mmCIF file of C-alpha atoms in Angstrom:
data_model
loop_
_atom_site.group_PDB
_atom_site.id
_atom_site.type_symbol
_atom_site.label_atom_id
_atom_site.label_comp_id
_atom_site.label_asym_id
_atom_site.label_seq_id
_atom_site.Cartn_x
_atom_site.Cartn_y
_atom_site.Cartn_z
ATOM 1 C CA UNK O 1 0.000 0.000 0.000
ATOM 2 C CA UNK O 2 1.064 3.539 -1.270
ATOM 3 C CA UNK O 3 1.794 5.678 1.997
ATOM 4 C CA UNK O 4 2.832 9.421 2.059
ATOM 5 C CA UNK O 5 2.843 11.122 5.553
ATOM 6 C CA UNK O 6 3.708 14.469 5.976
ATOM 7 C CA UNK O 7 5.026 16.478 8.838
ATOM 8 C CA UNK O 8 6.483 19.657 9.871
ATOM 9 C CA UNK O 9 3.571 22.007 9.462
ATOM 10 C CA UNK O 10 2.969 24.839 12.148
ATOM 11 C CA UNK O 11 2.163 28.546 13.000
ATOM 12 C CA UNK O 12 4.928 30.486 11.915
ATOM 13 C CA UNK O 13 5.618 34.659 11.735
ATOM 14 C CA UNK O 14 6.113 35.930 8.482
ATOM 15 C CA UNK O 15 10.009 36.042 7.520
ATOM 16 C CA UNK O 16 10.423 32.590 9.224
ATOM 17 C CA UNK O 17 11.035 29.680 8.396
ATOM 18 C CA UNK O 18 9.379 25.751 8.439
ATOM 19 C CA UNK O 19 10.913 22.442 7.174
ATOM 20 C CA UNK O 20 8.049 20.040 5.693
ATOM 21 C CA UNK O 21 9.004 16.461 5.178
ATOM 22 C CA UNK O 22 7.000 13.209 3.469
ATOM 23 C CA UNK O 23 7.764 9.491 4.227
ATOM 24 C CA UNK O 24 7.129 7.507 1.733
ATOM 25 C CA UNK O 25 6.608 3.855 1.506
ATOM 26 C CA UNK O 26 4.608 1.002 -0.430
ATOM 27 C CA UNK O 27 6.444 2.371 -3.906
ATOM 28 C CA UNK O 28 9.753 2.533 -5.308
ATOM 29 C CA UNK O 29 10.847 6.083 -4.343
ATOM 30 C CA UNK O 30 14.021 6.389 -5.610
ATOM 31 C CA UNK O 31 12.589 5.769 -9.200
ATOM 32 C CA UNK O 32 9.637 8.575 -8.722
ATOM 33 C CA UNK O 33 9.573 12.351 -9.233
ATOM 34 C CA UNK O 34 7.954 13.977 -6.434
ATOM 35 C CA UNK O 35 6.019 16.872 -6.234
ATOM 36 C CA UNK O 36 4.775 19.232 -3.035
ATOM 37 C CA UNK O 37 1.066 20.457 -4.077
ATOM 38 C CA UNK O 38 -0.486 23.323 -1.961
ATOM 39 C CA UNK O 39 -3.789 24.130 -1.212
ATOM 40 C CA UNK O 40 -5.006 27.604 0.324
ATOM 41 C CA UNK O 41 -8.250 27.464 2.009
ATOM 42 C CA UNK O 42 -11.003 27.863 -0.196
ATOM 43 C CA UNK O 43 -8.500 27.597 -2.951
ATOM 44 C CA UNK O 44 -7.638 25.831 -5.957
ATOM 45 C CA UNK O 45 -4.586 23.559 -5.469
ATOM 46 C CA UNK O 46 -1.312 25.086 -6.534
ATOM 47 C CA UNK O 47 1.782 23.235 -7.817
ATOM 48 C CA UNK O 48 4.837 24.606 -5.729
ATOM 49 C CA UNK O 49 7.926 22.692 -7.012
ATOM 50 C CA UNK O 50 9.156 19.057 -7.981
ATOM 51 C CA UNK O 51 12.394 17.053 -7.941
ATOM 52 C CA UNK O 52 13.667 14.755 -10.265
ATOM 53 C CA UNK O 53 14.517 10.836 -9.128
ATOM 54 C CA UNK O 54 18.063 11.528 -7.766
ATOM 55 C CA UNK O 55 17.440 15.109 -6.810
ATOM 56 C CA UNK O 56 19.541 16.761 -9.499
ATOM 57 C CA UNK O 57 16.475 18.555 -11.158
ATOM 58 C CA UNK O 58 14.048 20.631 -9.196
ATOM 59 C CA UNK O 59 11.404 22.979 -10.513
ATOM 60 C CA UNK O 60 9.504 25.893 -8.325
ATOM 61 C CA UNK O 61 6.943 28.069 -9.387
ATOM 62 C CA UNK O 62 7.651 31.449 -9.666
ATOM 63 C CA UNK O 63 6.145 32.516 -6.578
ATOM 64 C CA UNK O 64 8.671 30.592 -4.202
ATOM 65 C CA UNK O 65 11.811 30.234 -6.122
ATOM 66 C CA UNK O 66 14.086 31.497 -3.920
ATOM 67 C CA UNK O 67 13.018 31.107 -0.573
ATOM 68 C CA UNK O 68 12.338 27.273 -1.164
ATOM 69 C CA UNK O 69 14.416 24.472 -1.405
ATOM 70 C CA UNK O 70 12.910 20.795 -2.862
ATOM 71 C CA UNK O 71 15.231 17.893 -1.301
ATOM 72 C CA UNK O 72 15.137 13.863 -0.933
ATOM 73 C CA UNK O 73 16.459 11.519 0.951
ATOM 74 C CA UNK O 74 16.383 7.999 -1.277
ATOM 75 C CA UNK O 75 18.241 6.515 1.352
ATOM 76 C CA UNK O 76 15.217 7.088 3.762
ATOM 77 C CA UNK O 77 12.542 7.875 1.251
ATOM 78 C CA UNK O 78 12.082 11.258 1.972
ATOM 79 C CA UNK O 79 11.170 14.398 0.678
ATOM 80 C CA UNK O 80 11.507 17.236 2.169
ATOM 81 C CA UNK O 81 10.328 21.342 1.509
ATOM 82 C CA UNK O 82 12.443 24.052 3.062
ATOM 83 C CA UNK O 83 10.502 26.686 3.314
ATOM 84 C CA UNK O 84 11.716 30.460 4.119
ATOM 85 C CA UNK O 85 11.061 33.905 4.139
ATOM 86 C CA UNK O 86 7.477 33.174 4.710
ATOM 87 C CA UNK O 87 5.026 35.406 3.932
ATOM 88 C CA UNK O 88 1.245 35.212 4.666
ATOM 89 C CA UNK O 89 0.234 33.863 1.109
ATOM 90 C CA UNK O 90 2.410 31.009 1.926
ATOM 91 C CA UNK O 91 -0.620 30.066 4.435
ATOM 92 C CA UNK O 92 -1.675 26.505 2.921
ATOM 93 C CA UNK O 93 -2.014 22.324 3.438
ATOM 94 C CA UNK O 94 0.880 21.583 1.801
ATOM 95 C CA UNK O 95 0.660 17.700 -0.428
ATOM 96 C CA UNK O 96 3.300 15.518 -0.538
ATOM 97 C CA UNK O 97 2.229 13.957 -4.264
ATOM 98 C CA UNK O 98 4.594 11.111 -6.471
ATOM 99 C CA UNK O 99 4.340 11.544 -10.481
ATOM 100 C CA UNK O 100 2.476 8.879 -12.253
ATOM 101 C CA UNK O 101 3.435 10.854 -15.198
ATOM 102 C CA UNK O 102 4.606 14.323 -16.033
ATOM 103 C CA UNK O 103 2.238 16.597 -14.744
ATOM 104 C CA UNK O 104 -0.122 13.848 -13.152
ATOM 105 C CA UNK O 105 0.009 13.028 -9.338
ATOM 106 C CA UNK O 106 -0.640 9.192 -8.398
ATOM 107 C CA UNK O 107 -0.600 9.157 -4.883
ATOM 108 C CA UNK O 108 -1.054 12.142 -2.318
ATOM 109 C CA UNK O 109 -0.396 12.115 1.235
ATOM 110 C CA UNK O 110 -3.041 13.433 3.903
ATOM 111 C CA UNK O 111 -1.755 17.018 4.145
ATOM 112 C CA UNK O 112 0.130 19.157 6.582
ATOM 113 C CA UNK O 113 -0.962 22.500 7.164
ATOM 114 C CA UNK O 114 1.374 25.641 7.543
ATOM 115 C CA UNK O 115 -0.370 28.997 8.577
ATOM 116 C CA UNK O 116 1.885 32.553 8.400
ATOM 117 C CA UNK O 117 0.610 35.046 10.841
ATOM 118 C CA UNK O 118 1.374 37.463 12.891
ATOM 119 C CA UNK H 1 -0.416 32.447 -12.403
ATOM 120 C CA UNK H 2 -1.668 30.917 -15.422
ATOM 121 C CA UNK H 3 -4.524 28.314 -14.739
ATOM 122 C CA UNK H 4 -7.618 25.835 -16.587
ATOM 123 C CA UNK H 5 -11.005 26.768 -16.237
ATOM 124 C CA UNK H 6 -13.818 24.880 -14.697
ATOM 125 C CA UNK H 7 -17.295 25.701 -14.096
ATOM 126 C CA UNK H 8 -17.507 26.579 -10.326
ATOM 127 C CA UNK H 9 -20.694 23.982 -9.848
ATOM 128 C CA UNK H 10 -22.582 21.592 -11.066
ATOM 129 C CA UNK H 11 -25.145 19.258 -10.433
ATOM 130 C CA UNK H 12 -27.343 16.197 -11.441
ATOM 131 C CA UNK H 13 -29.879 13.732 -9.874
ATOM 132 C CA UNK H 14 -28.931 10.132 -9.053
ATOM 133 C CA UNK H 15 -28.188 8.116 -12.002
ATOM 134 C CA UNK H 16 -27.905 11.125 -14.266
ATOM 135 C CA UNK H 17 -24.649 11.821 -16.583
ATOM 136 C CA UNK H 18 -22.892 15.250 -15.859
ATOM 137 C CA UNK H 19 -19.902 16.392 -17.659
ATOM 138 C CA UNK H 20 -17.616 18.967 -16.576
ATOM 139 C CA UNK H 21 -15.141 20.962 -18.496
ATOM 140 C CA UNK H 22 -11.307 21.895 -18.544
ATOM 141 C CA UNK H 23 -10.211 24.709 -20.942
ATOM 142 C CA UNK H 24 -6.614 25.809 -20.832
ATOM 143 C CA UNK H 25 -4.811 26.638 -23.822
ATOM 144 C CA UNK H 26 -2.341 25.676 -26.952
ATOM 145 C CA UNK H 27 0.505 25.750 -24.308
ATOM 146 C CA UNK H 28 -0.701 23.225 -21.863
ATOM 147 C CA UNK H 29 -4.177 20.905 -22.628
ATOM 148 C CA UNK H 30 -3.982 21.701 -26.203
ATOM 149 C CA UNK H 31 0.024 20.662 -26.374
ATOM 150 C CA UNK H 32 -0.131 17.816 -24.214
ATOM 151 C CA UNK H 33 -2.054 14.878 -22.976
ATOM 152 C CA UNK H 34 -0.911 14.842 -19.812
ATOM 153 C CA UNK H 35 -4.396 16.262 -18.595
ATOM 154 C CA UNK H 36 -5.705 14.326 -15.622
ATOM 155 C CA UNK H 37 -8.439 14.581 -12.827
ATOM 156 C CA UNK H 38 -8.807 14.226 -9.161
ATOM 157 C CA UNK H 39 -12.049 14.106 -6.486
ATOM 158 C CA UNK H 40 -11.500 15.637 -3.159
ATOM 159 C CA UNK H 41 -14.256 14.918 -0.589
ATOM 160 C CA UNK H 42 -14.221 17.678 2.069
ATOM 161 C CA UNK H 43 -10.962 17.834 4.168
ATOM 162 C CA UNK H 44 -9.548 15.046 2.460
ATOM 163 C CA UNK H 45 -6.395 14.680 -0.038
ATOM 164 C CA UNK H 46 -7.074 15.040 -3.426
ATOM 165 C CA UNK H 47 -7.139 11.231 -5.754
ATOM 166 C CA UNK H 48 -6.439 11.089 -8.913
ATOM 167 C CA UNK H 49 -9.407 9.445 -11.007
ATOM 168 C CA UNK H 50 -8.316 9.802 -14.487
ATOM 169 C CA UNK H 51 -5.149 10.509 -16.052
ATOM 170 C CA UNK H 52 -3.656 11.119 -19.623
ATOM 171 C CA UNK H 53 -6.631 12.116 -20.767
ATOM 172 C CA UNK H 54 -8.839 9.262 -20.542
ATOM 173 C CA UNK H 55 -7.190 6.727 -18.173
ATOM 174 C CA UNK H 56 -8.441 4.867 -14.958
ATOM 175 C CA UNK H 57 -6.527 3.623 -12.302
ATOM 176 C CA UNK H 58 -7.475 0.672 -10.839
ATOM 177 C CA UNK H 59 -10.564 1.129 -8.792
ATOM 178 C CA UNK H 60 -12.106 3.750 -10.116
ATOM 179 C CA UNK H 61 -15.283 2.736 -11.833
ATOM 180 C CA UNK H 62 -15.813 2.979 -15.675
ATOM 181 C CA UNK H 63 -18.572 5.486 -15.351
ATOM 182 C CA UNK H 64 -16.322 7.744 -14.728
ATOM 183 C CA UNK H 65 -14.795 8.962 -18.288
ATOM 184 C CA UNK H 66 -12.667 11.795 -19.233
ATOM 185 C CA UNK H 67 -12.097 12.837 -23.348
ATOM 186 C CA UNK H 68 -10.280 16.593 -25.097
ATOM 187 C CA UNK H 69 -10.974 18.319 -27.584
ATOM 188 C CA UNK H 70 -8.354 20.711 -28.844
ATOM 189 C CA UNK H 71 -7.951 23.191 -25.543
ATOM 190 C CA UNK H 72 -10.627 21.424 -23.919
ATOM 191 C CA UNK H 73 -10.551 18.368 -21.742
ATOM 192 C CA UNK H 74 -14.032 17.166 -19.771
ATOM 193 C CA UNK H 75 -14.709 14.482 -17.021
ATOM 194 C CA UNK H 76 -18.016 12.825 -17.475
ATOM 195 C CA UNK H 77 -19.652 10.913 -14.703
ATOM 196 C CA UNK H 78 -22.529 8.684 -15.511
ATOM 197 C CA UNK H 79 -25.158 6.706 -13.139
ATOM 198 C CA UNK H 80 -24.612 9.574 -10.553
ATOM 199 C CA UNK H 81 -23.980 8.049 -6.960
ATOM 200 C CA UNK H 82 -24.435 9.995 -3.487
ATOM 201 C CA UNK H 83 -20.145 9.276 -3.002
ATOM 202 C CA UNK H 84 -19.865 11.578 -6.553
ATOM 203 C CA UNK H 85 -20.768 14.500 -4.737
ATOM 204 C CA UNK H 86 -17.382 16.147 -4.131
ATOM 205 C CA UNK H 87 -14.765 18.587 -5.748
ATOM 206 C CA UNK H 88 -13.099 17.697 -8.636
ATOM 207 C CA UNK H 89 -10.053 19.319 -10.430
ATOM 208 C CA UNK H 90 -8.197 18.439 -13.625
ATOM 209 C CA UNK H 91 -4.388 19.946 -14.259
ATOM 210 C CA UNK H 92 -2.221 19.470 -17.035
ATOM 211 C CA UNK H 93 1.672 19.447 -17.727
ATOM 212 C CA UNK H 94 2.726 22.506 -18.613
ATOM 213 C CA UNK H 95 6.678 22.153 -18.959
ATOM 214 C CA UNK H 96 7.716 24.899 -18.176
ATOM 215 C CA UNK H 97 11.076 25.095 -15.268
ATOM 216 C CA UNK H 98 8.993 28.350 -13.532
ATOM 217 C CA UNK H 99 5.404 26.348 -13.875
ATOM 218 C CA UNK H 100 5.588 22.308 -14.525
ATOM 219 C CA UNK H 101 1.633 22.214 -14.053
ATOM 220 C CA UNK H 102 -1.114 24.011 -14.260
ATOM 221 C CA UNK H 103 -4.877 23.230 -12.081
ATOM 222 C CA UNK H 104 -8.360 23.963 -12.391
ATOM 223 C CA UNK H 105 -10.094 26.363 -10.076
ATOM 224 C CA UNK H 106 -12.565 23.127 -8.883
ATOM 225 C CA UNK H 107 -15.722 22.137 -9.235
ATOM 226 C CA UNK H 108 -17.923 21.029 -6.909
ATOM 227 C CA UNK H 109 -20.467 18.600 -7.719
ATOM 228 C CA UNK H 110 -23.593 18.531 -6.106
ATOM 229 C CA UNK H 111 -25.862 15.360 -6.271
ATOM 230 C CA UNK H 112 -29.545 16.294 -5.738
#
């Protein structure tokens, strides 16, 4: 069975910083690109950045290049999102999500939700 | 950011058909079919129901459907159940190193 489990989500001030990770299991990680999907509330979901299967590739939308870093662990099949310079907009559940295909997520985990506030 | 369009709502009665639609444009569903869809019930992670195009994974039912038509894509669901009634979203591959895909704004589908 396919499991993604996210952690690292919080209540944060803007200008800091959080560190989101995803254990994966039940799939061959070290063969997948893997995405981080965020979803405002009441939003539509928002692709924030992927990483190729040995972590030499990583794309970030526009928004966040810059002040976040896409990283894996194959070793421990993890992913991880450093995020920094937060800033209010950055207020989402943030998906852990493996590719099925370019542009197609296969499996998603449950969600970890970071809020930016003063 | 750049981004599909779906109808904010729609509905249908048990057992009806309803169809939704995805436009985007000649740089993303129009280019590429890598358009796919997912159902998200409330508070729940998104699942992916169809993918390139008109692909099922294994489980989802065949009355769920998807087809495109040049900048178009659509997800039809026929024999409406009470578990349809969700949101549903379709992205596509984009390509691009500042925006790799590209979602729908959501629909949510009522079932009367």
């Amino acid at each position: 069975e396919v499991q993604l489990v996210e952690s690292g989500g919080g209540l944060v001030q803007p200008g800091g910083s959080l560190r989101l990770s995803c254990a994966a299991s039940g799939f061959s990680f070290s063969d997948s690109w893997m995405n981080w999907v965020r979803q405002a509330p009441g939003k539509r979901l928002e692709w924030v950045a992927n990483i190729n299967e040995d972590g030499g590739v990583q794309k970030y939308v526009d928004s966040v290049r810059g002040r976040f870093t896409i990283s894996r662990d194959n070793a421990e099949n993890s992913l991880f999102l450093q995020m920094n310079s937060l800033r209010v907009e950055d207020t989402a559940v943030y998906y852990c999500a493996n590719a099925k295909a370019p542009g197609t997520f296969g499996y998603w985990g449950q969600g970890t939700l970071a809020i930016v506030s003063s | 950011q750049s981004a599909l369009t779906q109808p904010a709502s729609v509905s249908g009665s048990p057992g009806q058909s309803v169809t939704i639609s995805c436009t985007g444009t000649s740089s993303d569903v129009g280019a590429y079919n890598f358009v796919s869809w997912y159902r998200q019930h409330p508070d729940k992670a998104p699942k992916l129901i169809i993918y390139d195009v008109n692909n099922r994974p294994s489980g989802v039912p065949d009355r769920l459907s998807g087809s495109k038509s040049g900048n178009t894509a659509s997800l039809t669901i026929s024999g409406l159940q009470a578990e349809d009634e969700a949101d549903y979203f379709c992205a596509s591959y984009r390509g691009r190193i500042d925006l790799d895909v590209v979602f729908g704004g959501g629909t949510k589908l009522t079932v009367l």
